[in-house]
Coordinates of N, CA and C in Angstrom, one line a residue:
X1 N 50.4 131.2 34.4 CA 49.1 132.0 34.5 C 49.1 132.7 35.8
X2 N 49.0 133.7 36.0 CA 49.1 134.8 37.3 C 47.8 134.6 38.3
X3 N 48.5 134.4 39.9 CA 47.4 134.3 40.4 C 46.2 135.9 40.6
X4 N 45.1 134.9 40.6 CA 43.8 135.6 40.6 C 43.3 135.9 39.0
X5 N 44.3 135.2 37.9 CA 42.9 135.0 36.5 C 42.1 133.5 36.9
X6 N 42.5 133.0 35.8 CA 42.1 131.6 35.8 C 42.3 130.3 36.6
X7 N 43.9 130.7 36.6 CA 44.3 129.9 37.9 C 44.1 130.1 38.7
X8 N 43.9 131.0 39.2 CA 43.8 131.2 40.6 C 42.2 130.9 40.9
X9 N 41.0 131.0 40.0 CA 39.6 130.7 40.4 C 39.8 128.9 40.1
X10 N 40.5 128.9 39.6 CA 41.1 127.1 39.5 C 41.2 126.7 41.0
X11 N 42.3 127.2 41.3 CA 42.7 126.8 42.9 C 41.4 127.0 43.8
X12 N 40.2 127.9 44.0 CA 40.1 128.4 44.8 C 38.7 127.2 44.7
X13 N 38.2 126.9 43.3 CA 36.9 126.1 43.6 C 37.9 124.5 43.2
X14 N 39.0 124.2 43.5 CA 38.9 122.7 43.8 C 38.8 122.8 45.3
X15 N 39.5 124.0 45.8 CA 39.5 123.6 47.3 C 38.5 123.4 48.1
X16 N 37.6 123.9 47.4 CA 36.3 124.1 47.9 C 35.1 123.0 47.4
X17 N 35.8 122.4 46.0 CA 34.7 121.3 45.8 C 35.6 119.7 46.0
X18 N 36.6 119.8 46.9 CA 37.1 118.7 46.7 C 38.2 119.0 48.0
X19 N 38.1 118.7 49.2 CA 38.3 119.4 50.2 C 39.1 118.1 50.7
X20 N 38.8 117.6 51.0 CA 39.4 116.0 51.3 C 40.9 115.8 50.3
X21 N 40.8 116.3 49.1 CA 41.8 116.1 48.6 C 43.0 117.5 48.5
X22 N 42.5 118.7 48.9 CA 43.4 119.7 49.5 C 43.5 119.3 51.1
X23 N 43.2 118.7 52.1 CA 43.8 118.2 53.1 C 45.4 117.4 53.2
X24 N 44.5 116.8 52.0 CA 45.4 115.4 51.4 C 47.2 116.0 50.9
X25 N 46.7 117.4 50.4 CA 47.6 118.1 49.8 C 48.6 118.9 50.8
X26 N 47.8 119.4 52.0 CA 48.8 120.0 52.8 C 49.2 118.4 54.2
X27 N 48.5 117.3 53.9 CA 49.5 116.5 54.8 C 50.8 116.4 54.0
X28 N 50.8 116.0 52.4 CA 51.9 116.0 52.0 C 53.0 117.1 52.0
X29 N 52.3 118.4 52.2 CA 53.8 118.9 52.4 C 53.7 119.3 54.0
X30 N 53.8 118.1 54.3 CA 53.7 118.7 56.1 C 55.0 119.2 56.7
X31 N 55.3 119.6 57.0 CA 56.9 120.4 57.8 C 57.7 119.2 58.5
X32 N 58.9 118.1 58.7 CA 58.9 117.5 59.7 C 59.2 118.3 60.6
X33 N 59.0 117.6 61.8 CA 58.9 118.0 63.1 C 60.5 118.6 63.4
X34 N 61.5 118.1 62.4 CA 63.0 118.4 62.9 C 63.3 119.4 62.1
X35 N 63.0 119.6 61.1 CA 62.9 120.6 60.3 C 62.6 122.3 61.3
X36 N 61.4 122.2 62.0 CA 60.9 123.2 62.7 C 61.7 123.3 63.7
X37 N 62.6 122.5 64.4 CA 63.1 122.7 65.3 C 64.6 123.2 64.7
X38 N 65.2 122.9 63.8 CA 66.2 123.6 63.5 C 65.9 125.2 62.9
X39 N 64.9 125.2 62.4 CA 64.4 126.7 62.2 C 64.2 127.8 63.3
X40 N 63.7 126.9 64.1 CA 63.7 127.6 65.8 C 64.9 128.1 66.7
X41 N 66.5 126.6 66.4 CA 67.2 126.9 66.9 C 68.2 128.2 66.0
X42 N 68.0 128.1 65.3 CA 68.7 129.1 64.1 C 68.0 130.6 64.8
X43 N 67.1 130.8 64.8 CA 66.1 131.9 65.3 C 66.7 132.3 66.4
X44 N 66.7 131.2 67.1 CA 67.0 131.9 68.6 C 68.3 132.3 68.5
X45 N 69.6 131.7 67.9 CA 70.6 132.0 67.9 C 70.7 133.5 67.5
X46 N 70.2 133.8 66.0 CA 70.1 134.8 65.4 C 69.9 136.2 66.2
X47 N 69.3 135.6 67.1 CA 68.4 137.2 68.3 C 69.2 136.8 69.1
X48 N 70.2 136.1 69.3 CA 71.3 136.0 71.1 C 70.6 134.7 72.3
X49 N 69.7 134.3 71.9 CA 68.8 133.3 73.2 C 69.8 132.3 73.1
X50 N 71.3 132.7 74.0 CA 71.8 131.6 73.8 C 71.2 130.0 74.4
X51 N 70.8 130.3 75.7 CA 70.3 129.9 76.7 C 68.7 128.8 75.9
X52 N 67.8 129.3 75.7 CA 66.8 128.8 75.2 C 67.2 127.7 74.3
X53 N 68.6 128.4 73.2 CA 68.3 127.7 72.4 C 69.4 126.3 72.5
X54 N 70.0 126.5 73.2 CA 70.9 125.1 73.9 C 69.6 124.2 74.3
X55 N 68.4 124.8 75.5 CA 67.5 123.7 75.8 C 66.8 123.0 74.5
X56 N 66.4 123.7 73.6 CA 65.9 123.6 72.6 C 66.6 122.2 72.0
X57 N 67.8 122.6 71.8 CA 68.6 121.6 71.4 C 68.6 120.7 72.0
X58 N 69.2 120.4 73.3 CA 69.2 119.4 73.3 C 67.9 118.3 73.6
X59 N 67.1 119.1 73.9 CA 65.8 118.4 73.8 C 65.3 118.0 72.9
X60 N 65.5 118.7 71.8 CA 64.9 117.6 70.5 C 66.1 117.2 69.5
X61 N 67.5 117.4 70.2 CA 68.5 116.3 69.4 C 68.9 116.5 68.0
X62 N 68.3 118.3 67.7 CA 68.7 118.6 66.5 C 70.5 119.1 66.2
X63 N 70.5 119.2 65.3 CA 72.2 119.2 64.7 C 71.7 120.9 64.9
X64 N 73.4 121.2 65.5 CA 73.8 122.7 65.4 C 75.4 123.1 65.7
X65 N 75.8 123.8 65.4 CA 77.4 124.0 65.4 C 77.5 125.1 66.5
X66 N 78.4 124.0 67.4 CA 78.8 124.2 69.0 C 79.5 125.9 68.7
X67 N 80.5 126.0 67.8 CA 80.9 127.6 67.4 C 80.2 128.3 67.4
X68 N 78.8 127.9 66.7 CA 78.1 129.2 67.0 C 77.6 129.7 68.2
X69 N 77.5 128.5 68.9 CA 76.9 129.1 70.0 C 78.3 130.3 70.8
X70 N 79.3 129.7 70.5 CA 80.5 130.9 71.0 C 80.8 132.1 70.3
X71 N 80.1 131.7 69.1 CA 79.9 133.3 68.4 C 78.6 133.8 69.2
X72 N 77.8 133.1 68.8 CA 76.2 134.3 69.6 C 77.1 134.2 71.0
X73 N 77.4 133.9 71.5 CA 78.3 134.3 72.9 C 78.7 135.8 72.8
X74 N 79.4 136.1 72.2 CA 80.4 137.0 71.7 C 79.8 138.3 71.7
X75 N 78.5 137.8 70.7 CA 78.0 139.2 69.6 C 76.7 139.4 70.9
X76 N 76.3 139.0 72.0 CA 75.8 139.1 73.3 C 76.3 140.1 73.9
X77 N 77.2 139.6 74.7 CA 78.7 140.4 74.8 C 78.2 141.9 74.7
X78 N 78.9 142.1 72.8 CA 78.7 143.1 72.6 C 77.9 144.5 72.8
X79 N 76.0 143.3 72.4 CA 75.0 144.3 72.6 C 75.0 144.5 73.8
X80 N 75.1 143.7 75.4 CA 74.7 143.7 76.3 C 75.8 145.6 76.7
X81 N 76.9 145.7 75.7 CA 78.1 146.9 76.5 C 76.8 148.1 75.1
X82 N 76.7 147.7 74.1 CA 76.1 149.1 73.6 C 74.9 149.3 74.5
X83 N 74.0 148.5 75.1 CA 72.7 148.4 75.9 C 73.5 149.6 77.3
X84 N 74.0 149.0 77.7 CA 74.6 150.1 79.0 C 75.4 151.0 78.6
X85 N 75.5 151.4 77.1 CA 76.2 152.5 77.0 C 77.8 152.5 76.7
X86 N 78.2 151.8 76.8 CA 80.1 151.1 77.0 C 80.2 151.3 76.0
X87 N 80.2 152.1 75.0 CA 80.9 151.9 73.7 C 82.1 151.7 73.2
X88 N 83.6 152.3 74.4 CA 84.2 151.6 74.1 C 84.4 150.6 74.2
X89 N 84.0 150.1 75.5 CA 84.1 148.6 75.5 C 83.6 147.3 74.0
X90 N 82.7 148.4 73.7 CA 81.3 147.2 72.9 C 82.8 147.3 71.3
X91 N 83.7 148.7 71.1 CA 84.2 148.8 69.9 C 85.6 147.2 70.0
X92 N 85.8 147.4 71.4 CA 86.9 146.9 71.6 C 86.3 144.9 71.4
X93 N 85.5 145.2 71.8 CA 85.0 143.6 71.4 C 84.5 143.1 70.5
X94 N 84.6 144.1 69.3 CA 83.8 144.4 67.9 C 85.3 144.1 67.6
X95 N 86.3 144.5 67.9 CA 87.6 144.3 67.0 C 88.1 142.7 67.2
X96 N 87.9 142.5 68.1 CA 87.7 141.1 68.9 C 87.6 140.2 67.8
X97 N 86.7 140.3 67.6 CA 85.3 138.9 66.6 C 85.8 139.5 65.3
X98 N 85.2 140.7 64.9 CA 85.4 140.7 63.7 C 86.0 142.2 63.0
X99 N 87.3 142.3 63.5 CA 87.9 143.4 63.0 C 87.5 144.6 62.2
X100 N 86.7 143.7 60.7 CA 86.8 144.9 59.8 C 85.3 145.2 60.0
X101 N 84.7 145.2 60.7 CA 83.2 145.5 60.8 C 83.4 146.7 60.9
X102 N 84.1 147.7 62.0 CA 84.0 149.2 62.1 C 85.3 149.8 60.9
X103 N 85.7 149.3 60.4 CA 86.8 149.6 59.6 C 86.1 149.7 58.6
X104 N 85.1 148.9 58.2 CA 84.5 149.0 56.8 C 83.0 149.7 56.7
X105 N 83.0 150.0 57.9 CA 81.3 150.6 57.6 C 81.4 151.8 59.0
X106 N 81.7 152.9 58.2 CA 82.2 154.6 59.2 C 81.0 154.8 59.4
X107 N 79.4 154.6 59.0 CA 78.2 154.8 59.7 C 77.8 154.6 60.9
X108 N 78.3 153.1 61.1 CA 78.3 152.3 62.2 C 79.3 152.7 63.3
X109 N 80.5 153.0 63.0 CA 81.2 153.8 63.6 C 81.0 154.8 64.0
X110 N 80.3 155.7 63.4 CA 79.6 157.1 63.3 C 78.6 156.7 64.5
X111 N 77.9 155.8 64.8 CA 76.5 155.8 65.3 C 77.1 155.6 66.9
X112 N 78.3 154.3 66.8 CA 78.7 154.1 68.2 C 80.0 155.8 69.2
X113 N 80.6 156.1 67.8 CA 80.9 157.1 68.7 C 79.8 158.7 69.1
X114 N 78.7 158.3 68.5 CA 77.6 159.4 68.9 C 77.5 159.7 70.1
X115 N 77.0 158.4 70.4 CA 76.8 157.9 71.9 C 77.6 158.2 72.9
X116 N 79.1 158.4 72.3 CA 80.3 158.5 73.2 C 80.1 160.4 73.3
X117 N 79.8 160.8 72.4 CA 79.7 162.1 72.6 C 78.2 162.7 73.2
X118 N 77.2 161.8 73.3 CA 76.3 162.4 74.2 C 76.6 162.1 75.9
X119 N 77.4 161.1 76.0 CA 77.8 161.0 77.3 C 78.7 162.3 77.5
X120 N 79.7 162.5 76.5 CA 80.2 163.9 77.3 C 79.5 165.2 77.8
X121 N 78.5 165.3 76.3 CA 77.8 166.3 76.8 C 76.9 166.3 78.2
X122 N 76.0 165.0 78.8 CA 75.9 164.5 79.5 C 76.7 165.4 80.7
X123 N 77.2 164.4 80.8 CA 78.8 164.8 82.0 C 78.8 166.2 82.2
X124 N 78.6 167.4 80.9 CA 78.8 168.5 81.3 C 80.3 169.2 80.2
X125 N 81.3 168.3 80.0 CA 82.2 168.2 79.4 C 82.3 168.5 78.3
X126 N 82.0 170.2 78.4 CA 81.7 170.8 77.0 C 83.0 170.9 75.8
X127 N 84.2 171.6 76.3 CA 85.4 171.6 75.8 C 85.8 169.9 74.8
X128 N 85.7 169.2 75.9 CA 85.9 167.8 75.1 C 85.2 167.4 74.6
X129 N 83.9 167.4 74.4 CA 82.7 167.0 73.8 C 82.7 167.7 72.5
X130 N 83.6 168.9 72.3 CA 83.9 170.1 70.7 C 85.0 169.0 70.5
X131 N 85.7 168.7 70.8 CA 87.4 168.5 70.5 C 87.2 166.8 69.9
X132 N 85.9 166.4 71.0 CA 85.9 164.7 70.5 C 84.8 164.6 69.2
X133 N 84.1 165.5 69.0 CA 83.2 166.0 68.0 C 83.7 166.0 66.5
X134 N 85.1 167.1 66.6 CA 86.2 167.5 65.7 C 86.9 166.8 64.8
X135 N 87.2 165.6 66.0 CA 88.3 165.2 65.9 C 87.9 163.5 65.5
X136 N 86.6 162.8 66.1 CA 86.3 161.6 66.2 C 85.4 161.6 64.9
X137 N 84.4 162.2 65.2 CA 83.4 162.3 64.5 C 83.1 163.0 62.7
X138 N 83.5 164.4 63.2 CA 83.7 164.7 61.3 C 84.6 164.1 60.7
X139 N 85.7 163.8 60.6 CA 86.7 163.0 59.8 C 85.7 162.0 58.8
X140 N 84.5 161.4 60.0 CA 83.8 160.1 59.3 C 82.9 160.7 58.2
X141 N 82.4 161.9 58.4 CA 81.5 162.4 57.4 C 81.8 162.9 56.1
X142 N 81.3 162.0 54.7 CA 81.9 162.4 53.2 C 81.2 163.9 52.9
X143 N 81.3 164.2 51.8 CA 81.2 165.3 51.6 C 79.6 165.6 51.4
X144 N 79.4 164.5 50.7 CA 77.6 164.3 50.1 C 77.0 164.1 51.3
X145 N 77.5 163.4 52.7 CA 77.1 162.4 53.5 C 75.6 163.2 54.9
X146 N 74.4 164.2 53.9 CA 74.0 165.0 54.7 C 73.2 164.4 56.1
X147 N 73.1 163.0 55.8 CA 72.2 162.3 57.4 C 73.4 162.4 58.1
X148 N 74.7 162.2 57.9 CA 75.5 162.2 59.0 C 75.4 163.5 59.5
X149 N 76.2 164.7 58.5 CA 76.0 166.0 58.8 C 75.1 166.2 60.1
X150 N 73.7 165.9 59.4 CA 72.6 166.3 60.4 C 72.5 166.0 61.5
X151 N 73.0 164.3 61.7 CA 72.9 163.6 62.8 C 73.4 164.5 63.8
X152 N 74.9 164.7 63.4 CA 76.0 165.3 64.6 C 75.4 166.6 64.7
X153 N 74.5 167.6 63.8 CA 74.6 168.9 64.0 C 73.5 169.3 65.5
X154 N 72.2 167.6 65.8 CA 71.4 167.6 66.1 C 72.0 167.0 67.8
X155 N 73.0 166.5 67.0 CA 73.3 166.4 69.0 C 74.3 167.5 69.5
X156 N 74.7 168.1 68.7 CA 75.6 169.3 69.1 C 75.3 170.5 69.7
X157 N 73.6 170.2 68.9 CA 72.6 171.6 69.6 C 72.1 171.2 71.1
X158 N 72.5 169.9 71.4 CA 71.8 169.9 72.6 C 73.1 170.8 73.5
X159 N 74.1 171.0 73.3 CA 74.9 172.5 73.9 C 73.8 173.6 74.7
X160 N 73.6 173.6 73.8 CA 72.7 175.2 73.9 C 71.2 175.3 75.0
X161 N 70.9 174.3 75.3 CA 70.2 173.8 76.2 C 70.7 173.7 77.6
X162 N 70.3 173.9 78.6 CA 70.1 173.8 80.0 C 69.6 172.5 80.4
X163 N 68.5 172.1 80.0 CA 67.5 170.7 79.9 C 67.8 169.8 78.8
X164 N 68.7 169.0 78.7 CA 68.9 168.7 77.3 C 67.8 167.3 77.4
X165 N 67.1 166.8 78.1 CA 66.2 165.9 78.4 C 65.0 166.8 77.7
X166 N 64.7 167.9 77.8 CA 63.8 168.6 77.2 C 63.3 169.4 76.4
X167 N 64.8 169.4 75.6 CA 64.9 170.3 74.5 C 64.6 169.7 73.0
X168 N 64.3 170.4 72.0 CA 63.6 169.9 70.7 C 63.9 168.7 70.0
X169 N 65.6 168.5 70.5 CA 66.0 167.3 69.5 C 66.5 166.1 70.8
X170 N 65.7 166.6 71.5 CA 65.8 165.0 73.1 C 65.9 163.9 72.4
X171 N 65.3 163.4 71.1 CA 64.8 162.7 70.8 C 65.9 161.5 70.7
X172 N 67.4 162.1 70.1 CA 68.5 161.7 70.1 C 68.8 161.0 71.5
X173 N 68.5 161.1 72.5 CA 68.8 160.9 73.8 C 68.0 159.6 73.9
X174 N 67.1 158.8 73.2 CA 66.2 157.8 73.5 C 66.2 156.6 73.4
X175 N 66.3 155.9 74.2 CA 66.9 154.5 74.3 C 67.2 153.8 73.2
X176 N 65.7 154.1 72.0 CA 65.7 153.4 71.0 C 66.6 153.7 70.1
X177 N 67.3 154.7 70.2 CA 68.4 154.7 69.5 C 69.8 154.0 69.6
X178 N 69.6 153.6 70.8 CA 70.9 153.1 71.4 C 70.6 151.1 70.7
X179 N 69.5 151.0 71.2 CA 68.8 149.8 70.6 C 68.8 149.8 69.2
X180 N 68.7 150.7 68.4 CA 68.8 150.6 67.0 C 70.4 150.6 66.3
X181 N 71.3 151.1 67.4 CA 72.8 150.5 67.1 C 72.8 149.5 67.3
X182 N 72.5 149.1 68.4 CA 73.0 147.5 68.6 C 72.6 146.4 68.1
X183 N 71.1 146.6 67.6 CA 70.8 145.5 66.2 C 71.6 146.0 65.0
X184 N 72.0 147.1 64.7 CA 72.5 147.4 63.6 C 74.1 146.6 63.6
X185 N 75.0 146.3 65.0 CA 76.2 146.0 64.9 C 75.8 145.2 65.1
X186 N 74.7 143.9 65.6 CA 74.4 142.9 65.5 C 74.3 142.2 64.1
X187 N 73.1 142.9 63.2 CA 73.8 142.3 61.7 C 74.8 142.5 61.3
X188 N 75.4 143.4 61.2 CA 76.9 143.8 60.6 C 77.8 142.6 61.2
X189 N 78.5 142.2 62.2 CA 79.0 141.1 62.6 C 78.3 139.7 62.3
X190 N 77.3 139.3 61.7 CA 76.6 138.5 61.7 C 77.0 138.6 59.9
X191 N 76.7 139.6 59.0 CA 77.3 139.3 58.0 C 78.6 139.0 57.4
X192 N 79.2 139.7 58.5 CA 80.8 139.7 58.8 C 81.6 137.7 58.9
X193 N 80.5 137.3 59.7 CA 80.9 135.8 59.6 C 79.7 135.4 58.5
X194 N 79.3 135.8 57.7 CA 79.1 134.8 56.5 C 77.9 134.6 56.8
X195 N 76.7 135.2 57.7 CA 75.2 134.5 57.7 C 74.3 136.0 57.7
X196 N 73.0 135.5 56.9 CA 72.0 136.5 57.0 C 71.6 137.1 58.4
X197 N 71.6 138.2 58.4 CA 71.0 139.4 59.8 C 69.5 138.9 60.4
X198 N 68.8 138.2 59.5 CA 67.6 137.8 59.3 C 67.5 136.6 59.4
X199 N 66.9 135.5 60.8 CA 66.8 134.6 60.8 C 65.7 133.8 59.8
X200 N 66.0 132.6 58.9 CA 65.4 131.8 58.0 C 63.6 131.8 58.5
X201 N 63.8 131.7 59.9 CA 62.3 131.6 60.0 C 61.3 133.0 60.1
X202 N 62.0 134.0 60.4 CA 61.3 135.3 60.2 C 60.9 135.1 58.5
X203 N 61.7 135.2 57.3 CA 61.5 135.5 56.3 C 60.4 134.4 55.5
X204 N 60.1 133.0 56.3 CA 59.4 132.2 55.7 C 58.3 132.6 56.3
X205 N 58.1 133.1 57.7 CA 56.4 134.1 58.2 C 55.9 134.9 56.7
X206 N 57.0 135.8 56.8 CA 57.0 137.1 56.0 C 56.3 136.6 54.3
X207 N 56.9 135.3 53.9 CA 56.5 134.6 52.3 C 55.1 134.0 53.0
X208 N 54.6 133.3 54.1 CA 53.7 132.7 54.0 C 52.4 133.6 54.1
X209 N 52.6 134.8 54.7 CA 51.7 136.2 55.3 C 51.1 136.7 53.8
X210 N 52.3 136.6 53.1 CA 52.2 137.0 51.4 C 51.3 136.1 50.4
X211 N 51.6 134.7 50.8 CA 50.9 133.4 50.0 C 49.3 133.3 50.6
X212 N 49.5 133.6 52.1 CA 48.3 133.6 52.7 C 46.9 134.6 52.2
X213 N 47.5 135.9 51.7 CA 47.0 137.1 51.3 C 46.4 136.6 49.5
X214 N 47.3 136.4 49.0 CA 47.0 135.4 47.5 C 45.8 134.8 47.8
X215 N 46.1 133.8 48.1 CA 44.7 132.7 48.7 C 43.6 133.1 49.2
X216 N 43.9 134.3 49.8 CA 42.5 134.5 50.3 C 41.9 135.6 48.9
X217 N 43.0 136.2 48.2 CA 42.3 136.8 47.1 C 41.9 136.0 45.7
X218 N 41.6 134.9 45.9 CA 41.8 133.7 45.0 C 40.5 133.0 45.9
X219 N 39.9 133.7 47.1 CA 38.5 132.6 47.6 C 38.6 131.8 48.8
X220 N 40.0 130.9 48.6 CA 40.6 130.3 49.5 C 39.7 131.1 51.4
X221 N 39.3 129.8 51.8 CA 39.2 130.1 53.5 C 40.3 129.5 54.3
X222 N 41.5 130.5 53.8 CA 42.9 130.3 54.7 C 42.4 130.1 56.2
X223 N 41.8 130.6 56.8 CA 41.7 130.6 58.3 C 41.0 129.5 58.8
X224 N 40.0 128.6 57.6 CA 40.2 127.8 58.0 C 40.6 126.5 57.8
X225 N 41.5 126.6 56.7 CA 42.4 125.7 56.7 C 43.3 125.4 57.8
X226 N 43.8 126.8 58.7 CA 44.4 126.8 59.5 C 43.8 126.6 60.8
X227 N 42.4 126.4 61.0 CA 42.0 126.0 62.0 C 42.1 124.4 62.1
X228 N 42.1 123.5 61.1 CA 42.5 122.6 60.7 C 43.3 121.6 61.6
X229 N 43.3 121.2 62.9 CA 44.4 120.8 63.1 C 45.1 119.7 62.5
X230 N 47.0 120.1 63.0 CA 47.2 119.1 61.8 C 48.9 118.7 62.9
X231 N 49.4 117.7 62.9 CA 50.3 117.3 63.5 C 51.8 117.3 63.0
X232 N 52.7 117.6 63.5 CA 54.2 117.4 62.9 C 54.6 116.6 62.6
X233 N 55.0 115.7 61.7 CA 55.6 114.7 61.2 C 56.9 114.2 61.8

């Protein structure tokens, strides 16, 4: 039965005429306390806290695989050379860990040698900035492939500019693009060894934000259920 017919006005007036025994309901599925802490150290790994998530660990004695921490080492590494711009560097340590990551995804390749050609233009290095354009960059673009097209046509125009900080398509110049490579070759390598881009505990927020939303369209006083205090097991 779909919530919000019958069932769901089911759910909403036991909780409310029998309140002691939906208490009763969420001690039983209480979270253990080790449970939450391996969700946490998974998290932190997943975003690079190498650091946090070692104290983490060893403070509450949960199980985790010492490798990983030398992979999140690695894929650190990495983001820390796309963050300052190094893109060779960041490709050469991408080949490092996990070879076919730029071999199998020319977007991502596409996005890191961008970078390399707004530093030339940068620099002034207009001749090489055509030739590395030419030569690095179109090869990667399919025929259909019009976001790439655009991408490169939009840093190309910054040429024609004097102020390229000030000119229509600056936009390309903005950190957050540099930052949106580097989580982007942070999942990629992260699927590359076999694990979701997405740490377990993001996506159980994301279901509970959803279930929470339910409940409350079903009557339910989610907020104060959760005022509730209630202790880790």
């Amino acid at each position: 039965m779909p919530i919000g017919a019958d069932g769901g006005s089911s759910t909403a007036g036991a909780a409310a005429a029998a309140p002691h025994a939906w208490e009763e309901l969420l001690d039983a599925a209480a979270v253990p306390k080790r449970v939450v802490d391996d969700l946490l150290i998974e998290y932190l790994l997943t975003e690079g806290y190498v650091r946090s998530a070692l104290l983490l660990k060893e403070e509450a004695g949960a199980d985790a695989d010492e490798s990983e921490f030398e992979r999140v080492g690695s894929r650190n590494d990495i983001r820390d050379a796309v963050l300052s711009r190094d893109m060779e560097r960041a490709m050469e340590l991408t080949d490092a860990v996990a070879p076919e990551v730029l071999r199998q995804n020319p977007k991502l390749l596409f996005r890191l040698r961008k970078h390399m050609l707004i530093r030339l233009i940068r620099q002034g290095d207009i001749n090489e900035a055509i030739t590395f354009a030419q030569t690095k960059l179109a090869p990667l673009i399919g025929p259909d492939d019009l976001e790439m097209r655009h991408d490169l046509e939009q840093v190309m125009a910054l040429l024609i500019f004097d102020d390229i900080d000030a000119s229509p398509v600056a936009h390309v110049l903005h950190d957050s693009e540099v930052k949106d490579t580097a989580r982007m070759l942070n999942g990629a390598i992260l699927r590359n060894q076999g694990r979701s881009d997405e740490a377990k505990l993001l996506r159980l927020i994301q279901e509970a934000q959803w279930a929470q939303d339910k409940l409350q369209d079903t009557g339910v006083d989610v907020y104060q259920v959760l005022r509730t205090p209630r202790t880790l097991q």
